[in-house]
mmCIF file of C-alpha atoms in Angstrom:
data_model
loop_
_atom_site.group_PDB
_atom_site.id
_atom_site.type_symbol
_atom_site.label_atom_id
_atom_site.label_comp_id
_atom_site.label_asym_id
_atom_site.label_seq_id
_atom_site.Cartn_x
_atom_site.Cartn_y
_atom_site.Cartn_z
ATOM 1 C CA MET S 1248 0.075 0.038 -0.024
ATOM 2 C CA ASP S 1249 1.745 3.122 -1.189
ATOM 3 C CA LEU S 1250 0.319 6.402 0.548
ATOM 4 C CA SER S 1251 2.963 8.661 -0.911
ATOM 5 C CA TYR S 1252 2.057 11.458 -3.335
ATOM 6 C CA SER S 1253 3.358 11.721 -6.941
ATOM 7 C CA GLU S 1254 5.090 14.718 -8.351
ATOM 8 C CA GLU S 1255 2.010 15.458 -10.185
ATOM 9 C CA ASP S 1256 0.095 15.368 -7.046
ATOM 10 C CA GLN S 1257 2.739 17.604 -5.091
ATOM 11 C CA ALA S 1258 2.588 20.083 -8.034
ATOM 12 C CA PHE S 1259 -1.289 20.277 -7.737
ATOM 13 C CA ARG S 1260 -0.857 20.790 -3.907
ATOM 14 C CA VAL S 1261 1.318 23.909 -4.723
ATOM 15 C CA GLU S 1262 -1.219 25.135 -7.264
ATOM 16 C CA ILE S 1263 -4.238 24.930 -4.875
ATOM 17 C CA ARG S 1264 -2.448 26.141 -1.765
ATOM 18 C CA THR S 1265 -0.961 29.254 -3.814
ATOM 19 C CA TRP S 1266 -4.530 30.047 -5.144
ATOM 20 C CA LEU S 1267 -5.941 30.000 -1.670
ATOM 21 C CA GLU S 1268 -3.282 32.118 -0.270
ATOM 22 C CA ASP S 1269 -3.975 34.587 -3.192
ATOM 23 C CA ASN S 1270 -7.696 34.719 -2.757
ATOM 24 C CA LEU S 1271 -8.392 34.352 0.871
ATOM 25 C CA THR S 1272 -7.376 38.052 1.217
ATOM 26 C CA GLY S 1273 -9.052 41.406 0.944
ATOM 27 C CA GLU S 1274 -12.832 40.858 1.179
ATOM 28 C CA TRP S 1275 -12.396 37.212 1.804
ATOM 29 C CA ALA S 1276 -10.039 37.326 4.621
ATOM 30 C CA ALA S 1277 -12.628 37.763 7.316
ATOM 31 C CA LEU S 1278 -14.162 34.434 6.281
ATOM 32 C CA ARG S 1279 -11.275 32.427 7.341
ATOM 33 C CA GLY S 1280 -12.418 29.594 9.800
ATOM 34 C CA VAL S 1281 -16.094 30.747 9.702
ATOM 35 C CA GLY S 1282 -18.922 28.288 9.536
ATOM 36 C CA GLY S 1283 -18.754 24.621 10.287
ATOM 37 C CA PRO S 1284 -20.715 22.125 12.572
ATOM 38 C CA GLY S 1285 -22.566 24.081 14.992
ATOM 39 C CA ARG S 1286 -21.748 27.324 13.305
ATOM 40 C CA ASP S 1287 -23.500 27.103 9.928
ATOM 41 C CA HIS S 1288 -25.450 30.192 10.793
ATOM 42 C CA GLU S 1289 -22.334 32.384 10.669
ATOM 43 C CA LEU S 1290 -21.921 34.893 7.650
ATOM 44 C CA PHE S 1291 -24.092 32.696 5.410
ATOM 45 C CA ALA S 1292 -24.465 35.242 2.636
ATOM 46 C CA GLU S 1293 -20.782 35.797 2.596
ATOM 47 C CA ARG S 1294 -20.062 32.302 2.575
ATOM 48 C CA LEU S 1295 -22.359 31.833 -0.435
ATOM 49 C CA ALA S 1296 -20.712 34.482 -2.243
ATOM 50 C CA TRP S 1297 -17.433 32.900 -1.650
ATOM 51 C CA ASN S 1298 -18.521 29.551 -2.926
ATOM 52 C CA ARG S 1299 -19.645 31.202 -5.887
ATOM 53 C CA HIS S 1300 -16.266 32.706 -6.179
ATOM 54 C CA LEU S 1301 -14.702 29.135 -5.875
ATOM 55 C CA ALA S 1302 -16.993 28.172 -8.691
ATOM 56 C CA ALA S 1303 -16.158 30.954 -10.927
ATOM 57 C CA HIS S 1304 -12.560 29.510 -10.940
ATOM 58 C CA GLY S 1305 -13.303 26.016 -11.253
ATOM 59 C CA TRP S 1306 -12.821 24.959 -7.601
ATOM 60 C CA THR S 1307 -16.351 23.210 -6.847
ATOM 61 C CA CYS S 1308 -17.240 19.635 -7.674
ATOM 62 C CA VAL S 1309 -13.341 18.833 -8.231
ATOM 63 C CA GLY S 1310 -13.946 15.245 -8.094
ATOM 64 C CA TRP S 1311 -16.832 15.121 -10.660
ATOM 65 C CA PRO S 1312 -16.122 13.954 -14.166
ATOM 66 C CA VAL S 1313 -15.122 16.667 -16.629
ATOM 67 C CA GLU S 1314 -18.275 15.956 -18.748
ATOM 68 C CA HIS S 1315 -20.330 16.789 -15.716
ATOM 69 C CA GLY S 1316 -18.682 20.192 -14.969
ATOM 70 C CA GLY S 1317 -16.117 18.830 -12.528
ATOM 71 C CA ARG S 1318 -12.202 18.803 -12.725
ATOM 72 C CA GLY S 1319 -12.058 15.131 -12.859
ATOM 73 C CA LEU S 1320 -9.314 14.946 -10.202
ATOM 74 C CA SER S 1321 -7.950 11.706 -8.986
ATOM 75 C CA LEU S 1322 -8.691 10.539 -5.454
ATOM 76 C CA TRP S 1323 -5.459 11.711 -3.921
ATOM 77 C CA GLN S 1324 -5.704 15.106 -5.731
ATOM 78 C CA GLN S 1325 -9.112 15.340 -4.193
ATOM 79 C CA VAL S 1326 -7.563 14.563 -0.801
ATOM 80 C CA ILE S 1327 -5.096 17.285 -1.335
ATOM 81 C CA PHE S 1328 -7.583 19.972 -2.368
ATOM 82 C CA HIS S 1329 -9.696 19.169 0.822
ATOM 83 C CA GLU S 1330 -6.518 19.010 3.058
ATOM 84 C CA GLU S 1331 -5.285 22.351 1.758
ATOM 85 C CA TYR S 1332 -8.670 24.017 2.039
ATOM 86 C CA ALA S 1333 -8.755 22.988 5.748
ATOM 87 C CA ARG S 1334 -5.220 24.223 6.259
ATOM 88 C CA ALA S 1335 -5.979 27.502 4.744
ATOM 89 C CA GLN S 1336 -9.019 27.932 7.070
ATOM 90 C CA GLY S 1337 -11.318 28.207 4.110
ATOM 91 C CA PRO S 1338 -14.877 29.000 5.279
ATOM 92 C CA ALA S 1339 -17.163 26.067 5.649
ATOM 93 C CA ARG S 1340 -18.886 25.678 2.209
ATOM 94 C CA VAL S 1341 -22.648 26.037 1.951
ATOM 95 C CA ASN S 1342 -23.006 23.461 -0.922
ATOM 96 C CA HIS S 1343 -21.813 20.320 0.896
ATOM 97 C CA LEU S 1344 -24.923 18.231 0.409
ATOM 98 C CA GLY S 1345 -25.298 19.080 -3.366
ATOM 99 C CA GLU S 1346 -21.674 18.766 -4.318
ATOM 100 C CA GLU S 1347 -20.651 15.744 -2.163
ATOM 101 C CA LEU S 1348 -24.001 13.686 -2.001
ATOM 102 C CA MET S 1349 -26.658 14.817 -4.602
ATOM 103 C CA GLY S 1350 -24.416 15.434 -7.436
ATOM 104 C CA PRO S 1351 -22.507 12.126 -7.300
ATOM 105 C CA THR S 1352 -25.986 10.356 -6.690
ATOM 106 C CA LEU S 1353 -27.453 11.993 -9.903
ATOM 107 C CA ILE S 1354 -24.373 11.081 -11.766
ATOM 108 C CA ALA S 1355 -24.430 7.443 -10.774
ATOM 109 C CA PHE S 1356 -28.383 7.012 -10.791
ATOM 110 C CA GLY S 1357 -29.932 9.873 -12.423
ATOM 111 C CA THR S 1358 -31.385 10.371 -16.173
ATOM 112 C CA PRO S 1359 -29.415 12.495 -18.642
ATOM 113 C CA GLU S 1360 -32.390 14.981 -18.232
ATOM 114 C CA GLN S 1361 -32.014 15.060 -14.515
ATOM 115 C CA GLN S 1362 -28.249 15.567 -14.802
ATOM 116 C CA ALA S 1363 -28.785 18.369 -17.190
ATOM 117 C CA ARG S 1364 -31.250 20.035 -15.165
ATOM 118 C CA PHE S 1365 -29.519 19.947 -11.709
ATOM 119 C CA LEU S 1366 -25.712 19.402 -12.150
ATOM 120 C CA PRO S 1367 -24.815 22.805 -13.770
ATOM 121 C CA ARG S 1368 -26.655 24.573 -10.969
ATOM 122 C CA ILE S 1369 -24.922 22.655 -8.201
ATOM 123 C CA VAL S 1370 -21.467 23.272 -9.743
ATOM 124 C CA ALA S 1371 -22.269 26.931 -10.238
ATOM 125 C CA VAL S 1372 -23.795 26.927 -6.538
ATOM 126 C CA GLU S 1373 -26.871 28.454 -7.734
ATOM 127 C CA GLU S 1374 -29.091 25.792 -5.980
ATOM 128 C CA LEU S 1375 -28.541 24.372 -2.640
ATOM 129 C CA TRP S 1376 -29.764 20.906 -1.319
ATOM 130 C CA ALA S 1377 -31.149 19.471 1.913
ATOM 131 C CA GLN S 1378 -31.331 15.773 2.853
ATOM 132 C CA GLY S 1379 -34.945 14.402 3.586
ATOM 133 C CA TYR S 1380 -33.954 11.066 5.126
ATOM 134 C CA SER S 1381 -34.619 10.863 9.008
ATOM 135 C CA GLU S 1382 -38.114 10.775 10.470
ATOM 136 C CA PRO S 1383 -39.356 10.806 14.089
ATOM 137 C CA GLY S 1384 -39.737 7.058 14.033
ATOM 138 C CA ALA S 1385 -37.075 6.385 11.209
ATOM 139 C CA GLY S 1386 -33.712 7.818 12.153
ATOM 140 C CA SER S 1387 -31.076 5.128 12.446
ATOM 141 C CA ASP S 1388 -33.774 2.672 11.138
ATOM 142 C CA LEU S 1389 -34.065 4.468 7.874
ATOM 143 C CA ALA S 1390 -36.189 1.544 6.435
ATOM 144 C CA ASN S 1391 -39.197 2.490 8.632
ATOM 145 C CA VAL S 1392 -39.828 5.505 6.559
ATOM 146 C CA GLN S 1393 -43.503 6.532 6.693
ATOM 147 C CA THR S 1394 -43.634 9.799 4.411
ATOM 148 C CA LYS S 1395 -45.762 8.875 1.724
ATOM 149 C CA ALA S 1396 -46.093 9.897 -2.066
ATOM 150 C CA ARG S 1397 -48.562 9.114 -4.659
ATOM 151 C CA LEU S 1398 -49.069 10.140 -8.353
ATOM 152 C CA SER S 1399 -51.757 12.917 -8.841
ATOM 153 C CA ASP S 1400 -54.836 11.994 -10.735
ATOM 154 C CA ASP S 1401 -53.212 13.303 -14.152
ATOM 155 C CA GLY S 1402 -50.157 11.432 -13.447
ATOM 156 C CA ARG S 1403 -48.036 14.647 -13.755
ATOM 157 C CA GLU S 1404 -47.003 15.089 -10.219
ATOM 158 C CA TRP S 1405 -45.952 13.249 -7.109
ATOM 159 C CA VAL S 1406 -48.201 14.465 -4.065
ATOM 160 C CA ILE S 1407 -46.164 14.069 -0.735
ATOM 161 C CA ASP S 1408 -47.436 13.856 2.858
ATOM 162 C CA GLY S 1409 -45.232 13.204 5.949
ATOM 163 C CA GLN S 1410 -42.609 14.806 8.166
ATOM 164 C CA LYS S 1411 -38.730 14.750 8.183
ATOM 165 C CA VAL S 1412 -36.484 15.820 10.934
ATOM 166 C CA TRP S 1413 -32.768 16.741 11.318
ATOM 167 C CA THR S 1414 -32.942 18.159 7.953
ATOM 168 C CA SER S 1415 -29.710 19.864 7.643
ATOM 169 C CA ASN S 1416 -29.868 23.537 6.141
ATOM 170 C CA ALA S 1417 -33.516 22.952 4.738
ATOM 171 C CA HIS S 1418 -34.188 26.717 5.697
ATOM 172 C CA LEU S 1419 -31.291 27.883 3.464
ATOM 173 C CA SER S 1420 -31.858 25.383 0.538
ATOM 174 C CA GLN S 1421 -34.043 25.438 -2.732
ATOM 175 C CA TRP S 1422 -34.391 21.449 -2.954
ATOM 176 C CA VAL S 1423 -34.530 18.423 -0.825
ATOM 177 C CA PHE S 1424 -34.093 14.919 -1.860
ATOM 178 C CA VAL S 1425 -36.574 12.672 -0.047
ATOM 179 C CA ILE S 1426 -37.066 9.131 0.726
ATOM 180 C CA ALA S 1427 -40.886 8.493 0.571
ATOM 181 C CA ARG S 1428 -43.175 5.424 0.534
ATOM 182 C CA THR S 1429 -44.622 5.264 -2.925
ATOM 183 C CA GLU S 1430 -46.342 1.742 -2.776
ATOM 184 C CA PRO S 1431 -49.138 1.552 -0.243
ATOM 185 C CA GLY S 1432 -48.764 -1.461 2.223
ATOM 186 C CA SER S 1433 -45.203 -1.917 1.384
ATOM 187 C CA GLN S 1434 -42.955 -2.404 4.491
ATOM 188 C CA ARG S 1435 -39.223 -1.896 5.313
ATOM 189 C CA HIS S 1436 -36.884 -1.126 2.285
ATOM 190 C CA HIS S 1437 -39.550 -2.289 -0.232
ATOM 191 C CA GLY S 1438 -41.754 0.302 -2.087
ATOM 192 C CA LEU S 1439 -39.422 3.405 -1.254
ATOM 193 C CA SER S 1440 -38.749 6.073 -3.998
ATOM 194 C CA PHE S 1441 -35.894 8.731 -4.144
ATOM 195 C CA LEU S 1442 -37.668 12.013 -5.026
ATOM 196 C CA LEU S 1443 -36.433 15.657 -5.646
ATOM 197 C CA VAL S 1444 -38.622 18.071 -4.110
ATOM 198 C CA PRO S 1445 -38.730 22.081 -4.364
ATOM 199 C CA LEU S 1446 -38.955 23.596 -0.861
ATOM 200 C CA ASP S 1447 -40.301 26.802 -1.857
ATOM 201 C CA GLN S 1448 -44.126 25.792 -2.083
ATOM 202 C CA GLU S 1449 -47.139 25.928 0.079
ATOM 203 C CA GLY S 1450 -47.197 22.270 0.910
ATOM 204 C CA VAL S 1451 -43.621 22.593 2.609
ATOM 205 C CA ASP S 1452 -43.247 24.013 6.116
ATOM 206 C CA VAL S 1453 -39.603 24.350 7.570
ATOM 207 C CA ARG S 1454 -39.109 24.715 11.278
ATOM 208 C CA PRO S 1455 -35.572 25.238 12.485
ATOM 209 C CA ILE S 1456 -34.459 23.455 15.604
ATOM 210 C CA GLU S 1457 -32.638 25.546 17.955
ATOM 211 C CA GLN S 1458 -29.616 23.784 19.268
ATOM 212 C CA LEU S 1459 -27.512 23.975 22.504
ATOM 213 C CA THR S 1460 -24.839 25.849 20.643
ATOM 214 C CA GLY S 1461 -27.393 28.523 19.757
ATOM 215 C CA GLY S 1462 -27.594 27.754 15.986
ATOM 216 C CA SER S 1463 -30.377 26.291 14.026
ATOM 217 C CA GLU S 1464 -28.778 24.277 11.059
ATOM 218 C CA PHE S 1465 -31.188 21.282 11.496
ATOM 219 C CA ASN S 1466 -34.795 21.524 10.796
ATOM 220 C CA GLU S 1467 -38.230 19.747 10.923
ATOM 221 C CA VAL S 1468 -39.799 19.771 7.473
ATOM 222 C CA PHE S 1469 -43.498 18.999 7.063
ATOM 223 C CA PHE S 1470 -45.060 17.938 3.662
ATOM 224 C CA THR S 1471 -48.687 18.442 3.317
ATOM 225 C CA GLY S 1472 -49.853 17.990 -0.201
ATOM 226 C CA ALA S 1473 -46.432 19.016 -1.504
ATOM 227 C CA ARG S 1474 -45.762 18.299 -5.203
ATOM 228 C CA THR S 1475 -42.907 17.725 -7.512
ATOM 229 C CA ASP S 1476 -42.892 16.652 -11.177
ATOM 230 C CA ALA S 1477 -43.361 12.893 -11.866
ATOM 231 C CA ASP S 1478 -40.198 12.579 -13.749
ATOM 232 C CA LEU S 1479 -38.207 13.704 -10.705
ATOM 233 C CA VAL S 1480 -37.643 10.376 -9.037
ATOM 234 C CA VAL S 1481 -34.046 9.035 -9.177
ATOM 235 C CA GLY S 1482 -33.871 5.433 -10.190
ATOM 236 C CA GLU S 1483 -36.884 3.226 -10.556
ATOM 237 C CA VAL S 1484 -40.185 3.956 -8.674
ATOM 238 C CA GLY S 1485 -40.442 1.715 -5.535
ATOM 239 C CA ARG S 1486 -36.712 0.822 -5.914
ATOM 240 C CA GLY S 1487 -35.138 3.977 -4.275
ATOM 241 C CA TRP S 1488 -33.415 1.832 -1.362
ATOM 242 C CA PRO S 1489 -30.303 1.141 -3.574
ATOM 243 C CA VAL S 1490 -30.117 4.882 -4.600
ATOM 244 C CA ALA S 1491 -30.367 6.006 -0.895
ATOM 245 C CA MET S 1492 -27.723 3.635 0.069
ATOM 246 C CA GLY S 1493 -25.542 4.732 -2.747
ATOM 247 C CA LEU S 1494 -25.832 8.333 -1.511
ATOM 248 C CA LEU S 1495 -24.828 7.195 1.943
ATOM 249 C CA GLY S 1496 -21.739 5.690 0.351
ATOM 250 C CA PHE S 1497 -20.687 9.184 -0.945
ATOM 251 C CA GLU S 1498 -21.345 10.705 2.479
ATOM 252 C CA ARG S 1499 -17.912 9.430 3.917
ATOM 253 C CA GLY S 1500 -15.808 10.305 0.938
ATOM 254 C CA VAL S 1501 -12.400 12.294 0.565
ATOM 255 C CA SER S 1502 -13.918 15.357 2.246
ATOM 256 C CA THR S 1503 -14.211 13.927 5.494
ATOM 257 C CA LEU S 1504 -10.560 13.356 5.644
ATOM 258 C CA ALA S 1505 -10.086 17.107 5.901
ATOM 259 C CA GLN S 1506 -11.683 16.848 9.258
ATOM 260 C CA THR S 1507 -8.369 15.520 10.575
ATOM 261 C CA VAL S 1508 -6.741 18.768 9.757
ATOM 262 C CA ASP S 1509 -9.378 20.867 11.436
ATOM 263 C CA TYR S 1510 -9.164 18.532 14.368
ATOM 264 C CA ALA S 1511 -5.436 19.042 14.364
ATOM 265 C CA ARG S 1512 -6.085 22.835 14.641
ATOM 266 C CA GLU S 1513 -8.422 22.390 17.460
ATOM 267 C CA LEU S 1514 -6.118 20.149 19.327
ATOM 268 C CA ALA S 1515 -3.238 22.703 19.075
ATOM 269 C CA GLY S 1516 -5.629 25.378 20.289
ATOM 270 C CA VAL S 1517 -6.457 23.346 23.281
ATOM 271 C CA VAL S 1518 -2.656 22.876 24.065
ATOM 272 C CA ASP S 1519 -2.253 26.676 23.754
ATOM 273 C CA LEU S 1520 -4.949 27.098 26.150
ATOM 274 C CA ALA S 1521 -3.445 24.675 28.533
ATOM 275 C CA LYS S 1522 -0.179 26.497 28.576
ATOM 276 C CA GLN S 1523 -2.052 29.800 29.240
ATOM 277 C CA THR S 1524 -4.126 28.382 32.224
ATOM 278 C CA GLY S 1525 -1.174 26.462 33.538
ATOM 279 C CA ALA S 1526 -3.252 23.278 33.233
ATOM 280 C CA ILE S 1527 -0.164 21.940 31.131
ATOM 281 C CA ASP S 1528 1.647 21.461 34.381
ATOM 282 C CA ASP S 1529 -0.720 18.554 35.130
ATOM 283 C CA PRO S 1530 0.970 15.321 34.181
ATOM 284 C CA VAL S 1531 -2.370 13.431 33.690
ATOM 285 C CA LEU S 1532 -3.586 16.189 31.427
ATOM 286 C CA ARG S 1533 -0.317 16.225 29.510
ATOM 287 C CA ASP S 1534 -0.929 12.536 29.135
ATOM 288 C CA ARG S 1535 -4.344 12.887 27.722
ATOM 289 C CA LEU S 1536 -3.322 15.513 25.266
ATOM 290 C CA ALA S 1537 -0.390 13.281 24.082
ATOM 291 C CA SER S 1538 -2.859 10.366 23.738
ATOM 292 C CA LEU S 1539 -5.111 12.601 21.573
ATOM 293 C CA SER S 1540 -2.276 13.649 19.289
ATOM 294 C CA ALA S 1541 -1.153 10.214 18.776
ATOM 295 C CA GLU S 1542 -4.667 8.895 18.285
ATOM 296 C CA LEU S 1543 -5.480 11.653 15.537
ATOM 297 C CA GLU S 1544 -2.365 10.716 13.739
ATOM 298 C CA VAL S 1545 -3.462 7.018 13.685
ATOM 299 C CA THR S 1546 -6.952 8.096 12.698
ATOM 300 C CA ARG S 1547 -5.575 10.109 9.586
ATOM 301 C CA SER S 1548 -3.558 7.207 8.653
ATOM 302 C CA PHE S 1549 -6.252 4.759 8.712
ATOM 303 C CA ALA S 1550 -8.467 7.054 6.736
ATOM 304 C CA LEU S 1551 -5.798 7.055 4.052
ATOM 305 C CA ARG S 1552 -5.552 3.390 4.309
ATOM 306 C CA GLY S 1553 -9.235 3.025 3.658
ATOM 307 C CA LEU S 1554 -9.100 5.296 0.712
ATOM 308 C CA SER S 1555 -6.192 3.395 -0.762
ATOM 309 C CA SER S 1556 -8.164 0.273 -0.590
ATOM 310 C CA VAL S 1557 -11.269 1.776 -2.186
ATOM 311 C CA GLU S 1558 -9.205 3.139 -4.995
ATOM 312 C CA GLY S 1559 -7.549 -0.234 -5.560
ATOM 313 C CA GLY S 1560 -10.872 -1.974 -5.811
ATOM 314 C CA SER S 1561 -10.427 -3.773 -2.450
ATOM 315 C CA ASP S 1562 -13.459 -5.270 -0.913
ATOM 316 C CA SER S 1563 -11.532 -6.339 2.176
ATOM 317 C CA ALA S 1564 -12.725 -5.719 5.649
ATOM 318 C CA ALA S 1565 -10.464 -2.624 5.732
ATOM 319 C CA GLY S 1566 -11.833 -1.258 2.700
ATOM 320 C CA GLY S 1567 -15.520 -2.374 3.121
ATOM 321 C CA GLY S 1568 -15.820 -1.283 6.719
ATOM 322 C CA ALA S 1569 -13.483 1.705 6.554
ATOM 323 C CA GLY S 1570 -16.235 4.254 6.523
ATOM 324 C CA SER S 1571 -17.998 2.901 9.678
ATOM 325 C CA ILE S 1572 -14.791 2.383 11.461
ATOM 326 C CA PHE S 1573 -13.489 6.011 10.486
ATOM 327 C CA LYS S 1574 -16.976 7.521 11.634
ATOM 328 C CA LEU S 1575 -16.664 5.657 15.168
ATOM 329 C CA VAL S 1576 -13.023 6.758 15.604
ATOM 330 C CA TRP S 1577 -13.152 10.492 14.723
ATOM 331 C CA ALA S 1578 -16.692 10.791 16.472
ATOM 332 C CA ASN S 1579 -15.474 9.586 19.852
ATOM 333 C CA TRP S 1580 -12.083 11.143 19.498
ATOM 334 C CA HIS S 1581 -13.775 14.586 18.955
ATOM 335 C CA GLN S 1582 -15.875 14.024 21.941
ATOM 336 C CA ARG S 1583 -12.832 13.318 24.102
ATOM 337 C CA LEU S 1584 -11.246 16.506 22.820
ATOM 338 C CA GLY S 1585 -14.294 18.533 23.908
ATOM 339 C CA GLU S 1586 -13.961 17.080 27.436
ATOM 340 C CA VAL S 1587 -10.379 17.927 27.618
ATOM 341 C CA ALA S 1588 -11.089 21.450 26.529
ATOM 342 C CA MET S 1589 -13.537 21.824 29.379
ATOM 343 C CA GLN S 1590 -10.911 20.386 31.771
ATOM 344 C CA VAL S 1591 -8.325 22.719 30.589
ATOM 345 C CA ALA S 1592 -10.542 25.893 30.751
ATOM 346 C CA GLY S 1593 -11.641 25.031 34.259
ATOM 347 C CA PRO S 1594 -14.498 26.607 36.139
ATOM 348 C CA ALA S 1595 -14.567 29.489 33.427
ATOM 349 C CA SER S 1596 -16.084 26.838 31.030
ATOM 350 C CA LEU S 1597 -19.336 26.643 32.959
ATOM 351 C CA LEU S 1598 -20.218 30.495 32.210
ATOM 352 C CA ALA S 1599 -21.171 32.057 28.924
ATOM 353 C CA ARG S 1600 -19.305 35.112 27.917
ATOM 354 C CA GLU S 1601 -20.708 38.616 28.964
ATOM 355 C CA SER S 1602 -22.067 40.227 25.716
ATOM 356 C CA ASP S 1603 -24.957 41.667 24.150
ATOM 357 C CA THR S 1604 -26.473 38.388 23.775
ATOM 358 C CA PRO S 1605 -27.548 36.355 26.722
ATOM 359 C CA TYR S 1606 -25.967 32.943 25.599
ATOM 360 C CA ASP S 1607 -22.802 33.721 24.099
ATOM 361 C CA LEU S 1608 -20.471 30.606 23.972
ATOM 362 C CA ASP S 1609 -16.726 30.548 23.183
ATOM 363 C CA GLU S 1610 -15.319 28.053 20.842
ATOM 364 C CA TRP S 1611 -14.461 25.509 23.448
ATOM 365 C CA GLN S 1612 -17.760 25.447 24.908
ATOM 366 C CA ARG S 1613 -19.299 25.145 21.395
ATOM 367 C CA LEU S 1614 -16.953 22.190 20.796
ATOM 368 C CA PHE S 1615 -17.843 20.353 23.832
ATOM 369 C CA LEU S 1616 -21.715 20.842 23.304
ATOM 370 C CA PHE S 1617 -21.868 20.206 19.710
ATOM 371 C CA SER S 1618 -19.469 16.988 19.715
ATOM 372 C CA ARG S 1619 -22.132 15.238 22.037
ATOM 373 C CA ALA S 1620 -23.994 14.790 18.667
ATOM 374 C CA ASP S 1621 -20.942 13.394 16.768
ATOM 375 C CA THR S 1622 -21.668 9.773 17.886
ATOM 376 C CA ILE S 1623 -25.396 10.273 16.865
ATOM 377 C CA TYR S 1624 -25.737 12.081 13.358
ATOM 378 C CA GLY S 1625 -24.471 10.572 10.197
ATOM 379 C CA GLY S 1626 -25.178 7.054 11.704
ATOM 380 C CA SER S 1627 -25.022 6.542 15.518
ATOM 381 C CA ASP S 1628 -22.233 4.510 17.105
ATOM 382 C CA GLU S 1629 -24.638 1.634 17.673
ATOM 383 C CA VAL S 1630 -25.702 1.356 14.001
ATOM 384 C CA GLN S 1631 -21.930 1.545 12.827
ATOM 385 C CA LYS S 1632 -20.937 -1.396 15.074
ATOM 386 C CA ASN S 1633 -23.879 -3.351 14.003
ATOM 387 C CA ILE S 1634 -22.784 -2.664 10.261
ATOM 388 C CA LEU S 1635 -19.232 -3.820 10.960
ATOM 389 C CA ALA S 1636 -20.523 -7.048 13.030
ATOM 390 C CA GLU S 1637 -23.110 -8.102 10.472
ATOM 391 C CA ARG S 1638 -21.769 -7.016 7.096
ATOM 392 C CA VAL S 1639 -18.139 -6.878 7.628
ATOM 393 C CA LEU S 1640 -17.395 -9.633 10.173
ATOM 394 C CA GLY S 1641 -20.391 -11.801 9.247
ATOM 395 C CA LEU S 1642 -21.451 -12.136 12.607
ATOM 396 C CA PRO S 1643 -25.150 -13.268 13.537
ATOM 397 C CA LYS S 1644 -27.577 -10.323 13.272
ATOM 398 C CA GLU S 1645 -28.681 -8.469 16.588
ATOM 399 C CA PRO S 1646 -32.066 -9.886 17.888
ATOM 400 C CA ARG S 1647 -34.907 -7.613 16.986
ATOM 401 C CA GLY S 1648 -38.398 -7.772 18.507
#
């Protein structure tokens, strides 16, 4: 397994690093480090403008095939792009769900007409997407979806009724991809369809959910007679499960590797805070910080190994279960970092800052509170362990009532 970069890859690293240095200046300089989990409300309009600036210079959808508007970068060049973007503290991009999930899904499963309609607008950051998967009774158990869709009497539209929850950025998006039950009486993963639904219509009610961190990037979305064109179903009607699972396969792609760069910066910040507060003199705390540093390097190496296995076409446990293992490892690591940050900050960590707002958290308090969700969203720890046990190791399925 060769994890080294070629001369061509290194030249590409210089190219993207130089471009970011030249462009994250002037009006864009204030956006460095803005946004991200728990902070998606920060300077949204400005980050949208920055994303369109990226698009104008060919830096969106870099891994997509050239014929679909991308750059056609190799797997390792995509890794380099995301690493350098994170190192430059580029602002959190507003188009992640469209660029990393919806676009690749349409390229893999969509019709030429659907691709022509939506892909150029994703590349140009003209339309943003939300994910309509989870429901109050179908979170980790996605196959329990109860949202229903039926064809209108004239057969020209789907009519949708139901509720989705934890719908990221639905209040800022124009479209949502929805898993809905289109075959009455069907159960589990049978009879589901993958629909593309406009959010700006009377039949859609988006209600933001306020979080502990003060933001509202997640939403409840209620569909009451909402409509979308009959041809906006991806894949076959009633066979949306493979499409839905295919999209989740894109969810833990190369962009997630850049998390380790952000995490390294957060860890360095906690170390600096420990030096300022004197907590660094505590040998137990120093040991925890050293352990976090070593664990992060192992996490990054494992992620690279998993990507290498996928690129090589390996179907081994390392390759097949790499996404679930990586999710388990980084989510729990990030929670431990948040706990150490609170320990380093000491009693001050219990108080919000004095400001014009009654609930103003510093970055370490936000880190601690938002990281509590890391082991839940994107597939809970329990679900990831079941996937590894049943699908990778071949163990008997967990008993279900």
